[in-house]
Coordinates of C-alpha atoms and ligand atoms in Angstrom, one line a residue:
Chain W
M1410 CA -23.5 -22.4 48.3
T1411 CA -25.0 -23.8 45.5
L1412 CA -25.3 -20.9 43.1
P1413 CA -21.4 -20.9 42.1
A1414 CA -21.6 -24.8 41.4
T1415 CA -24.7 -24.4 38.8
T1416 CA -22.7 -21.7 36.6
D1417 CA -20.0 -24.1 36.4
T1418 CA -21.6 -27.4 35.5
P1419 CA -22.2 -26.8 31.4
I1420 CA -18.5 -26.3 31.1
A1421 CA -17.2 -28.8 33.4
A1422 CA -20.0 -31.6 32.5
I1423 CA -18.6 -31.2 28.8
P1424 CA -15.1 -31.7 28.3
L1425 CA -13.8 -35.3 28.0
K1426 CA -9.8 -33.8 27.3
P1427 CA -8.3 -31.4 28.3
R1428 CA -9.7 -27.8 27.7
T1429 CA -6.4 -26.8 26.1
T1430 CA -6.0 -29.4 23.3
A1431 CA -6.9 -29.0 19.8
T1432 CA -9.5 -31.1 19.3
V1433 CA -11.8 -29.7 22.4
T1434 CA -11.4 -26.0 20.7
A1435 CA -12.2 -27.2 17.7
L1436 CA -15.7 -29.1 19.5
R1437 CA -16.6 -25.8 21.1
P1438 CA -15.4 -23.4 19.2
A1439 CA -18.6 -20.6 18.8
S1440 CA -19.1 -21.0 23.0
R1441 CA -15.5 -20.4 24.1
R1442 CA -15.3 -17.6 21.2
I1443 CA -18.9 -16.2 23.3
A1444 CA -17.5 -16.5 26.6
F1445 CA -14.0 -15.2 25.3
A1446 CA -16.4 -12.1 24.3
A1447 CA -19.1 -11.8 26.6
I1448 CA -15.8 -11.2 29.1
A1449 CA -14.3 -8.6 27.0
A1450 CA -17.6 -6.9 26.8
N1451 CA -17.9 -6.8 31.0
L1452 CA -15.3 -5.8 30.8
A1453 CA -15.3 -2.7 28.8
R1454 CA -18.3 -2.2 30.7
T1455 CA -16.6 -1.7 34.2
I1456 CA -13.2 -0.6 32.7
L1457 CA -13.2 1.3 30.2
P1458 CA -15.6 4.4 31.3
P1459 CA -13.6 5.4 34.8
L1460 CA -10.3 4.7 32.6
V1461 CA -11.7 7.9 29.7
V1462 CA -12.9 10.0 32.8
L1463 CA -9.1 9.5 34.0
A1464 CA -7.8 10.0 31.3
V1465 CA -9.8 13.3 30.4
L1466 CA -9.9 14.9 34.2
L1467 CA -5.2 14.2 33.9
A1468 CA -5.3 16.4 30.7
V1469 CA -7.7 18.8 31.8
W1470 CA -5.5 19.1 34.9
Q1471 CA -2.3 19.3 33.6
V1472 CA -3.5 22.4 30.6
V1473 CA -5.4 24.2 33.4
F1474 CA -2.5 24.3 36.1
S1475 CA 0.1 24.3 33.1
Q1476 CA 0.6 27.9 33.3
P1477 CA 3.9 29.7 35.0
G1478 CA 2.5 31.1 38.6
S1479 CA -0.3 28.4 39.1
S1480 CA -1.4 27.5 42.4
L1481 CA -1.3 23.8 42.0
P1482 CA 1.0 21.1 40.6
P1483 CA -0.1 19.5 37.1
P1484 CA 0.0 15.7 36.7
S1485 CA 3.6 15.2 35.3
Q1486 CA 5.5 17.7 37.8
V1487 CA 4.0 15.3 40.1
W1488 CA 5.0 12.6 38.1
T1489 CA 8.2 14.2 38.2
E1490 CA 8.9 15.0 41.3
S1491 CA 7.6 12.6 43.3
Y1492 CA 9.0 9.5 41.1
D1493 CA 10.5 7.8 44.1
L1494 CA 6.6 7.7 46.1
I1495 CA 5.1 6.4 43.1
V1496 CA 7.1 3.7 41.5
D1497 CA 7.9 1.8 45.0
P1498 CA 5.4 2.1 48.0
F1499 CA 7.9 -0.2 49.5
F1500 CA 11.1 1.7 49.6
V1501 CA 13.0 2.3 53.0
Y1502 CA 15.5 4.9 53.0
G1503 CA 15.7 6.2 56.9
S1504 CA 13.8 5.7 59.9
Q1505 CA 11.3 8.4 58.1
D1506 CA 11.8 8.5 54.7
I1507 CA 9.7 5.4 53.9
G1508 CA 7.6 4.2 50.9
L1509 CA 3.8 5.2 50.9
G1510 CA 2.9 1.5 51.0
L1511 CA 4.7 1.0 54.3
R1512 CA 3.3 4.0 55.6
V1513 CA -0.4 2.8 54.7
F1514 CA 0.4 -0.2 56.8
T1515 CA 1.1 1.9 59.8
S1516 CA -1.9 3.5 59.6
L1517 CA -4.0 0.7 59.1
Q1518 CA -2.5 -0.9 62.2
R1519 CA -3.5 2.3 64.0
V1520 CA -7.0 2.2 62.3
A1521 CA -7.6 -2.4 62.9
V1522 CA -7.2 -1.0 66.8
G1523 CA -9.3 1.9 66.8
F1524 CA -12.1 0.2 64.3
G1525 CA -11.8 -3.7 66.4
L1526 CA -12.4 -1.2 69.4
A1527 CA -15.3 1.0 67.7
A1528 CA -16.8 -2.2 66.2
L1529 CA -16.6 -4.4 69.8
V1530 CA -18.2 -1.9 71.6
G1531 CA -20.9 0.0 69.3
V1532 CA -22.2 -4.0 68.5
A1533 CA -22.5 -4.9 72.8
L1534 CA -23.8 -0.8 73.5
G1535 CA -25.9 -1.2 69.8
A1536 CA -27.6 -4.5 71.4
L1537 CA -28.3 -2.8 74.7
V1538 CA -29.8 0.4 73.3
G1539 CA -32.2 -1.7 70.9
Q1540 CA -33.2 -4.1 73.8
S1541 CA -34.5 -1.7 75.6
I1542 CA -37.3 1.1 74.0
W1543 CA -36.1 3.6 77.1
M1544 CA -32.8 2.8 75.7
M1545 CA -32.9 4.3 72.9
R1546 CA -35.5 6.6 73.7
G1547 CA -32.8 7.8 75.9
L1548 CA -30.2 7.7 74.1
D1549 CA -30.7 7.7 70.9
P1550 CA -30.6 11.8 70.4
L1551 CA -27.3 11.9 72.3
F1552 CA -26.0 9.7 69.5
Q1553 CA -27.5 11.6 67.0
I1554 CA -25.7 14.2 67.8
L1555 CA -22.3 12.9 68.4
R1556 CA -21.9 10.8 65.4
T1557 CA -22.1 15.0 63.6
V1558 CA -19.2 16.1 65.3
P1559 CA -16.0 15.7 63.1
P1560 CA -13.0 13.8 63.8
L1561 CA -10.4 17.0 64.0
A1562 CA -13.1 18.2 66.7
W1563 CA -11.9 15.5 69.1
L1564 CA -8.6 15.6 68.8
P1565 CA -8.5 18.2 71.9
I1566 CA -10.9 16.5 74.4
S1567 CA -9.1 12.9 73.7
L1568 CA -5.7 14.5 74.2
A1569 CA -6.7 16.0 77.6
A1570 CA -8.2 12.7 78.4
F1571 CA -6.1 10.5 77.6
M1572 CA -2.0 13.3 77.8
D1573 CA -0.3 10.6 75.2
S1574 CA -0.9 10.9 72.2
G1575 CA -0.7 7.5 71.0
P1576 CA -3.5 6.6 72.7
S1577 CA -5.4 9.2 71.8
A1578 CA -5.0 8.7 68.2
I1579 CA -6.9 5.9 68.6
F1580 CA -9.8 6.9 71.2
V1581 CA -10.1 9.8 67.9
I1582 CA -10.6 7.1 65.4
F1583 CA -13.1 5.2 67.6
I1584 CA -14.8 7.6 68.4
T1585 CA -15.2 8.8 64.8
A1586 CA -16.3 5.1 64.0
I1587 CA -18.2 3.5 66.8
W1588 CA -21.5 5.5 65.7
P1589 CA -23.2 4.6 62.8
V1590 CA -22.4 1.2 64.6
I1591 CA -24.6 1.4 67.4
I1592 CA -27.6 3.0 65.5
N1593 CA -27.5 0.6 62.9
T1594 CA -26.7 -2.5 65.6
A1595 CA -29.9 -1.2 67.6
V1596 CA -32.5 -0.8 64.7
G1597 CA -31.1 -4.4 63.6
V1598 CA -31.6 -5.9 67.0
R1599 CA -35.1 -3.6 67.8
N1600 CA -36.2 -4.7 63.9
I1601 CA -36.1 -8.9 65.6
P1602 CA -38.8 -10.7 64.1
E1603 CA -41.2 -11.9 68.0
D1604 CA -40.9 -14.8 66.5
Y1605 CA -37.6 -15.4 67.2
R1606 CA -37.8 -14.2 70.3
N1607 CA -40.8 -16.5 71.0
V1608 CA -38.7 -19.9 69.5
A1609 CA -35.4 -18.1 72.3
R1610 CA -38.3 -17.6 75.0
V1611 CA -40.0 -21.2 74.6
L1612 CA -36.5 -22.7 74.4
R1613 CA -35.1 -21.2 77.6
L1614 CA -32.3 -19.7 75.8
N1615 CA -30.4 -17.9 78.6
Q1616 CA -28.9 -13.7 78.0
L1617 CA -25.9 -15.2 76.2
E1618 CA -27.0 -17.7 74.5
F1619 CA -29.9 -15.2 73.0
F1620 CA -27.0 -12.6 71.7
T1621 CA -24.7 -15.0 69.8
R1622 CA -27.3 -17.7 68.5
I1623 CA -30.4 -15.2 67.8
M1624 CA -29.9 -11.4 68.5
V1625 CA -26.4 -11.6 66.2
P1626 CA -27.1 -13.1 63.6
A1627 CA -30.5 -11.5 62.7
A1628 CA -29.3 -8.1 63.3
A1629 CA -26.4 -9.2 61.1
P1630 CA -27.4 -7.6 58.0
Y1631 CA -27.4 -4.0 60.1
I1632 CA -24.7 -4.5 62.2
F1633 CA -22.6 -5.3 59.3
S1634 CA -23.7 -1.6 57.5
G1635 CA -23.1 -0.2 60.4
L1636 CA -19.9 -1.7 60.0
R1637 CA -19.4 -0.4 56.7
I1638 CA -19.8 3.3 56.9
G1639 CA -17.9 3.1 60.3
V1640 CA -14.7 1.3 58.4
G1641 CA -15.2 4.4 55.8
L1642 CA -15.3 7.2 58.8
S1643 CA -12.3 5.6 60.9
W1644 CA -9.7 5.5 57.4
L1645 CA -11.4 9.5 57.1
A1646 CA -10.2 10.1 61.1
I1647 CA -6.4 8.5 60.2
V1648 CA -5.1 12.1 58.6
A1649 CA -6.7 13.9 62.2
A1650 CA -5.4 11.3 64.3
E1651 CA -1.6 10.7 63.2
M1652 CA -1.8 14.9 63.5
L1653 CA -1.3 13.6 67.2
T1654 CA 1.2 10.7 66.8
G1655 CA 3.4 11.7 64.9
G1656 CA 6.1 9.2 63.0
V1657 CA 5.3 7.2 60.2
G1658 CA 1.7 7.5 59.3
I1659 CA -0.5 8.2 56.2
G1660 CA -2.0 10.7 57.8
F1661 CA 1.0 12.1 59.0
F1662 CA 2.9 12.3 56.0
I1663 CA 0.4 14.7 54.8
W1664 CA 0.6 17.3 57.6
D1665 CA 4.5 16.7 57.1
A1666 CA 4.7 17.3 53.5
W1667 CA 2.3 20.5 54.4
N1668 CA 4.1 22.2 56.2
S1669 CA 7.1 21.8 53.9
S1670 CA 5.5 22.3 50.9
R1671 CA 5.9 19.3 49.0
L1672 CA 2.7 19.5 47.3
T1673 CA 3.1 17.1 44.6
D1674 CA 3.9 14.4 47.4
I1675 CA 0.5 15.3 48.8
I1676 CA -1.3 14.5 46.0
V1677 CA -0.2 11.0 45.4
A1678 CA -0.9 10.2 49.4
L1679 CA -4.4 11.3 48.1
V1680 CA -4.7 8.5 45.8
Y1681 CA -3.4 6.3 48.2
I1682 CA -5.8 7.0 50.5
G1683 CA -8.8 6.6 48.3
V1684 CA -7.7 3.6 47.5
V1685 CA -7.1 1.7 50.3
G1686 CA -10.4 3.8 51.8
F1687 CA -12.0 2.1 48.3
V1688 CA -10.7 -0.8 49.4
L1689 CA -11.5 -1.3 53.2
D1690 CA -15.1 -0.7 52.1
R1691 CA -15.3 -3.3 49.8
L1692 CA -13.4 -5.3 52.6
V1693 CA -16.1 -4.8 55.1
A1694 CA -18.9 -5.0 52.4
L1695 CA -17.9 -8.7 51.3
L1696 CA -17.5 -9.9 54.7
G1697 CA -20.9 -8.6 55.3
T1698 CA -22.6 -10.4 52.4
I1699 CA -20.2 -13.6 52.9
V1700 CA -21.5 -13.5 56.5
T1701 CA -24.8 -12.6 55.9
R1702 CA -25.5 -15.1 53.2
G1703 CA -28.8 -16.2 53.4
T1704 CA -29.9 -14.1 56.2
A1705 CA -30.9 -10.8 54.8
R1706 CA -34.4 -12.2 52.9
N1707 CA -36.6 -15.2 54.0
Chain R
M554 CA -57.1 -34.4 87.8
S555 CA -57.0 -33.0 83.7
Y556 CA -53.8 -33.1 82.2
L557 CA -54.0 -29.3 81.0
Q558 CA -56.3 -27.8 83.2
I559 CA -57.4 -24.1 81.6
S560 CA -59.4 -21.8 84.4
R561 CA -61.1 -19.6 84.4
V562 CA -58.5 -17.4 82.3
G563 CA -59.2 -14.0 81.2
K564 CA -56.7 -11.8 79.8
T565 CA -57.0 -7.7 79.3
F566 CA -54.5 -5.9 76.9
A567 CA -54.0 -2.5 78.3
R568 CA -52.3 0.4 76.3
G569 CA -52.1 3.0 78.7
A570 CA -55.1 4.3 80.1
S571 CA -57.1 2.3 76.7
S572 CA -57.1 -1.5 77.5
T573 CA -59.3 -4.1 75.7
E574 CA -60.4 -7.3 77.3
V575 CA -59.8 -10.0 74.6
L576 CA -60.6 -12.8 76.6
R577 CA -63.5 -13.7 79.6
N578 CA -64.0 -17.2 81.7
I579 CA -61.8 -19.8 79.8
D580 CA -62.4 -23.2 81.0
L581 CA -61.4 -25.7 79.3
E582 CA -59.9 -29.4 80.2
I583 CA -58.1 -31.3 78.3
E584 CA -56.4 -35.2 78.6
Q585 CA -53.0 -36.5 78.4
G586 CA -53.2 -37.7 74.4
E587 CA -55.9 -35.9 73.5
F588 CA -55.7 -33.9 70.3
V589 CA -58.3 -30.7 70.1
S590 CA -58.6 -27.9 68.0
I591 CA -59.5 -24.7 68.3
I592 CA -61.6 -22.6 66.2
G593 CA -63.5 -19.5 65.5
H594 CA -63.3 -16.1 63.5
S595 CA -60.0 -14.0 63.0
G596 CA -59.3 -11.9 65.6
C597 CA -61.6 -13.9 68.6
G598 CA -58.3 -14.3 70.6
K599 CA -57.1 -17.4 69.7
S600 CA -53.7 -17.2 69.3
T601 CA -53.7 -14.9 72.5
L602 CA -54.9 -18.5 74.0
L603 CA -52.4 -20.8 72.5
N604 CA -49.8 -18.5 73.7
L605 CA -51.5 -17.7 77.8
I606 CA -51.4 -22.2 77.3
A607 CA -47.8 -21.5 75.8
G608 CA -46.7 -19.0 78.6
L609 CA -45.8 -16.0 76.5
T610 CA -48.0 -14.4 77.3
E611 CA -49.2 -13.9 81.3
V612 CA -53.1 -14.4 82.3
T613 CA -55.2 -11.4 83.6
T614 CA -57.4 -13.8 85.5
G615 CA -57.6 -17.5 86.6
G616 CA -54.9 -19.8 85.6
I617 CA -53.8 -22.5 83.9
I618 CA -52.2 -25.8 85.2
L619 CA -50.2 -28.9 84.0
E620 CA -49.4 -32.1 85.3
N621 CA -49.8 -30.4 88.8
A622 CA -47.5 -27.2 87.7
E623 CA -48.8 -23.9 87.0
V624 CA -48.1 -22.5 83.9
N625 CA -46.5 -18.9 84.3
A626 CA -42.8 -19.3 81.8
P627 CA -42.5 -20.4 78.2
G628 CA -40.7 -23.0 78.0
P629 CA -39.7 -26.6 76.1
D630 CA -42.8 -28.8 77.6
R631 CA -45.4 -26.5 75.8
A632 CA -43.6 -26.6 71.8
V633 CA -45.1 -24.1 69.4
V634 CA -45.3 -24.6 66.0
F635 CA -46.1 -21.1 64.9
Q636 CA -48.2 -19.6 62.2
N637 CA -45.0 -18.3 59.7
H638 CA -43.0 -21.5 60.9
S639 CA -39.9 -19.2 62.3
L640 CA -37.2 -21.2 61.3
L641 CA -34.0 -19.3 61.8
P642 CA -32.8 -18.4 58.1
W643 CA -29.3 -18.7 58.9
L644 CA -29.7 -22.2 60.2
T645 CA -29.8 -25.4 57.7
V646 CA -32.6 -27.2 58.5
Y647 CA -30.5 -29.8 60.4
E648 CA -29.2 -26.9 62.4
N649 CA -32.4 -25.6 63.4
V650 CA -33.4 -28.7 65.0
N651 CA -30.3 -29.1 66.1
L652 CA -30.8 -25.3 68.1
A653 CA -33.6 -27.1 70.1
V654 CA -31.9 -30.2 70.7
A655 CA -28.7 -29.0 71.8
K656 CA -30.7 -27.0 74.5
V657 CA -33.2 -29.7 76.1
F658 CA -30.6 -32.8 75.8
G659 CA -27.2 -31.2 76.4
R660 CA -26.8 -32.3 79.3
T661 CA -29.2 -35.6 79.1
K662 CA -27.6 -36.8 76.0
T663 CA -24.5 -37.5 73.9
P664 CA -24.1 -36.1 71.1
A665 CA -24.5 -39.0 68.9
Q666 CA -27.9 -39.9 70.4
R667 CA -28.3 -36.1 70.2
H668 CA -27.8 -36.4 66.1
S669 CA -29.6 -39.7 65.6
W670 CA -32.8 -37.4 67.8
I671 CA -32.3 -34.6 65.5
M672 CA -32.5 -37.5 62.3
D673 CA -35.4 -39.4 64.2
N674 CA -37.9 -36.4 63.9
L675 CA -36.6 -35.0 60.9
N676 CA -37.2 -39.0 59.2
L677 CA -40.7 -38.5 61.6
V678 CA -41.7 -35.5 58.6
Q679 CA -40.0 -36.9 55.6
M680 CA -37.8 -34.2 55.5
A681 CA -33.9 -35.7 56.6
H682 CA -33.3 -35.2 52.7
A683 CA -33.6 -31.9 53.3
R684 CA -30.9 -31.3 56.0
D685 CA -28.4 -29.0 55.1
K686 CA -30.4 -26.6 53.0
R687 CA -31.5 -23.4 54.4
P688 CA -35.1 -22.4 55.1
T689 CA -34.9 -20.0 51.7
E690 CA -34.1 -23.1 49.6
I691 CA -37.0 -25.0 50.7
S692 CA -40.9 -24.5 50.2
G693 CA -43.5 -23.4 52.7
G694 CA -44.9 -27.1 53.3
M695 CA -41.3 -28.3 53.8
K696 CA -40.9 -25.1 56.3
Q697 CA -43.7 -26.1 57.8
R698 CA -42.9 -29.3 58.4
V699 CA -39.3 -28.7 59.3
G700 CA -41.3 -26.5 62.5
I701 CA -43.1 -29.3 63.6
A702 CA -39.9 -31.6 63.4
R703 CA -38.0 -28.8 65.7
A704 CA -41.2 -28.6 68.1
L705 CA -41.3 -32.8 68.0
A706 CA -38.0 -32.9 68.8
M707 CA -38.2 -31.3 72.2
E708 CA -40.2 -34.1 73.5
P709 CA -43.1 -31.6 74.8
K710 CA -45.4 -32.3 77.0
I711 CA -48.1 -30.8 74.7
L712 CA -47.9 -29.9 71.5
L713 CA -49.7 -26.3 70.2
L714 CA -50.3 -25.6 66.6
D715 CA -50.7 -21.7 65.8
E716 CA -52.6 -22.3 61.9
P717 CA -49.8 -25.0 61.3
F718 CA -51.0 -25.1 57.8
G719 CA -52.7 -22.3 57.0
A720 CA -50.7 -21.0 54.4
L721 CA -50.1 -23.6 52.2
D722 CA -52.3 -25.1 48.9
A723 CA -55.3 -27.5 49.3
L724 CA -52.9 -29.9 48.5
T725 CA -49.9 -29.9 50.3
R726 CA -51.9 -29.2 53.8
A727 CA -53.9 -32.7 53.2
H728 CA -50.8 -34.0 52.9
L729 CA -49.7 -32.6 56.1
Q730 CA -52.9 -33.3 57.7
D731 CA -51.9 -36.9 56.9
Q732 CA -49.0 -36.9 58.5
M733 CA -50.0 -35.1 61.7
M734 CA -52.7 -38.3 62.4
D735 CA -49.5 -40.2 61.6
I736 CA -47.6 -38.2 63.5
H737 CA -50.3 -38.1 66.7
Q738 CA -51.1 -42.2 66.4
R739 CA -47.5 -43.0 66.6
L740 CA -46.4 -41.0 69.0
G741 CA -49.7 -39.9 71.0
N742 CA -48.8 -36.6 72.2
T743 CA -51.0 -34.0 73.2
M744 CA -51.6 -31.2 70.8
I745 CA -54.1 -28.3 70.5
M746 CA -54.1 -26.9 67.3
I747 CA -55.3 -23.4 66.1
T748 CA -57.2 -23.9 62.4
H749 CA -59.6 -21.9 60.3
D750 CA -60.6 -24.8 58.3
V751 CA -63.9 -26.7 59.6
D752 CA -62.7 -30.2 57.6
E753 CA -59.6 -30.1 59.3
A754 CA -60.6 -29.5 62.5
V755 CA -62.9 -32.1 62.3
L756 CA -60.9 -34.8 60.2
L757 CA -57.9 -34.2 63.1
S758 CA -59.5 -33.7 66.8
D759 CA -60.9 -35.6 69.6
R760 CA -62.7 -32.6 70.2
I761 CA -63.1 -29.3 68.8
V762 CA -63.0 -26.0 71.1
M763 CA -65.5 -23.6 69.1
M764 CA -64.7 -19.8 70.2
T765 CA -67.6 -16.7 70.4
N766 CA -66.2 -13.4 68.7
G767 CA -64.9 -11.0 70.7
P768 CA -64.3 -8.8 72.0
A769 CA -64.1 -10.6 75.6
A770 CA -64.4 -14.3 73.6
T771 CA -64.9 -17.1 75.2
I772 CA -65.7 -21.1 75.0
G773 CA -69.2 -21.5 72.7
E774 CA -68.7 -24.9 72.4
V775 CA -67.3 -27.9 72.7
L776 CA -67.8 -30.7 70.2
A777 CA -66.7 -33.8 70.6
V778 CA -65.7 -36.1 67.5
P779 CA -66.8 -39.3 68.2
L780 CA -64.8 -40.7 64.8
N781 CA -62.6 -44.2 65.2
R782 CA -58.6 -43.4 64.4
P783 CA -56.6 -44.4 62.0
R784 CA -59.2 -41.8 60.0
R785 CA -58.9 -41.7 56.1
R786 CA -60.0 -38.5 54.6
L787 CA -62.1 -40.4 52.2
E788 CA -64.0 -42.5 53.7
L789 CA -65.2 -40.1 55.9
A790 CA -65.9 -38.0 53.0
T791 CA -69.6 -39.6 53.2
D792 CA -69.4 -40.7 56.7
R793 CA -72.6 -40.0 58.7
T794 CA -70.7 -38.6 61.7
Y795 CA -68.4 -36.4 60.2
L796 CA -70.9 -34.8 58.1
R797 CA -72.2 -33.9 61.3
C798 CA -69.7 -32.6 63.0
R799 CA -69.0 -31.1 59.9
E800 CA -72.3 -29.4 60.4
A801 CA -72.4 -28.6 63.7
V802 CA -69.1 -26.3 63.4
L803 CA -70.5 -24.8 60.3
K804 CA -73.7 -24.1 62.2
F805 CA -72.3 -22.4 65.1
L806 CA -69.6 -20.5 63.3
Y807 CA -72.2 -19.3 60.4
E808 CA -75.4 -19.2 62.4
R809 CA -74.7 -18.8 66.1
H810 CA -71.8 -16.9 65.7
R811 CA -73.3 -14.2 63.7
F812 CA -76.2 -14.2 66.2
V813 CA -73.8 -13.5 68.8
E814 CA -71.9 -10.9 67.5
A815 CA -75.1 -8.8 66.1
A816 CA -76.0 -9.3 70.6
Ligands
LIG2016 N1 -50.6 -7.7 72.2 C1 -51.2 -7.1 71.8 N2 -51.7 -5.8 72.5 C2 -53.0 -5.6 72.6 N3 -54.5 -6.6 72.1 C3 -53.7 -7.4 71.5 C4 -52.3 -8.5 71.6 N4 -52.4 -9.5 70.7 C5 -53.5 -9.4 70.7 N5 -54.3 -8.4 70.6 C6 -55.7 -8.6 70.5 O1 -56.4 -9.1 70.6 C7 -57.4 -9.8 69.7 C8 -57.6 -11.3 69.0 O2 -55.8 -11.7 68.6 P1 -55.2 -13.0 68.0 O3 -53.7 -12.0 67.8 O4 -55.6 -14.1 69.4 O5 -56.5 -13.4 67.2 P2 -56.8 -14.9 66.7 O6 -57.7 -15.6 66.9 O7 -55.3 -15.5 66.6 O8 -56.8 -14.4 64.9 P3 -56.4 -15.2 63.7 O9 -57.3 -15.9 63.2 O10 -56.2 -13.9 62.4 O11 -54.8 -15.3 63.8 C9 -57.2 -8.8 68.3 O12 -58.3 -8.3 68.7 C10 -56.3 -8.1 68.7 O13 -55.9 -6.6 68.9
LIG2017 MG1 -54.0 -15.8 64.9

């Protein structure tokens, strides 16, 4: 909490007048120019390389797939054929004809339920497994095997079990995302220093107090790395899950576009899925750093 | 009957087929308000003995009785200051003490009373100024002081300290020793402290318990320190009684103890 404040102090301490006035600018021109230059350099370092790579890739793609009879559309064709989808994420032309932003939103709701359940159950199960060495020995091999089963492979089983597409889809997301949460939580709980346990025992904390006051905060860095992997996996499962449900999700959109041979639409949808997955990952990571602030090292 | 009575206590750790007898036949009686140090070479079983008194580990033979009740589980009436402070890093200094106070006095004190009790204890170790800092943001000596405040805030019958100043530099250690004597003087707690430091033992203790080498370590000798309180380290540096006690402990550790090891 004190860190941001220290970086602000030199700026906050000096100006006697608003910084927009000419006097202030004249007083500290050097430092302002340096600050701008530093920010610009920083931006250039992080943003320029990927932009260059992207441009090169697009160019190569354009050249390679521009020959007549090529199997995939070039970027220019994606732009012209899927123009609607690219420029407006939120259009509504009919119940099945809506922008990709709205579709992503539908899918996100599904993932929120599936992943939310996976997080809750995963942390609880992980805590249980981490607390008992015998649970660990018995269940860990099972988890290690189950976690490698791909989302699609769960489809038939979950349909047979739930006999309804809605819950089946949620289950596919849930079962894909839960393993890393369980495993990481268990490892985190097992690594709780003996001293913390002794503190809890001297204070006679009960099970619930121990879980909330000691176990979860102590294992939080591990839990969050599990959640981060889990959210990525549940987003990976979205296409598989939405094959079941149909409707307006982004996953079903890809399946549907494939069936009606709209390749350019699929490409746009892939970009959407990639970007949203990236944002989800960063969101969970950010949440993790906020929650575990000060916990990681001591 | 004494306040704390340790009778024929033995501890054997069994792991699978192999077992190690760490402690054998420990007999010790401690009176209320006494300050007792336990000194002995590394690995002889001092921490094990302290954990037995704390109830964190169970005795194999014998028994421990505190104020007419047998010790068989840990509890806040025997507060422990751990060797490496063991503050919870995700809580602030205040919250760390509060964890103990809320648990121990949750029913008997009002929130306002609990708050002032927490601040009392932080003031006692002169750490009130850092109440909103996290353990990572304060020095080793400060952490140890907060650990002591947390333990004192439980209002324990006995305060158990496992090498509380072991990891600190000499100056900080001297400062904390003085604070410890001051607290003991003011509150009159019963305290048991493990130490490696002969001067620390003599300076702080009413009695010094010297342990033989393991395995199957036991109490080799108990030395009373007949020095008046309050004690001042500068005056004691040339005090006859002080030097005699110091020599006795050194002799035990480096003469007789070697003999025991060779036997
Ligand atoms: N849980 C345990 N299981 C098996 N052996 C143990 C256990 N705890 C301690 N021991 C053994 O008991 C002996 C005494 O350990 P203890 O930690 O009590 O020593 P100590 O006197 O506190 O040493 P130090 O001064 O280095 O802290 C050691 O040989 C140690 O290996
Ligand atoms: Mg020890």
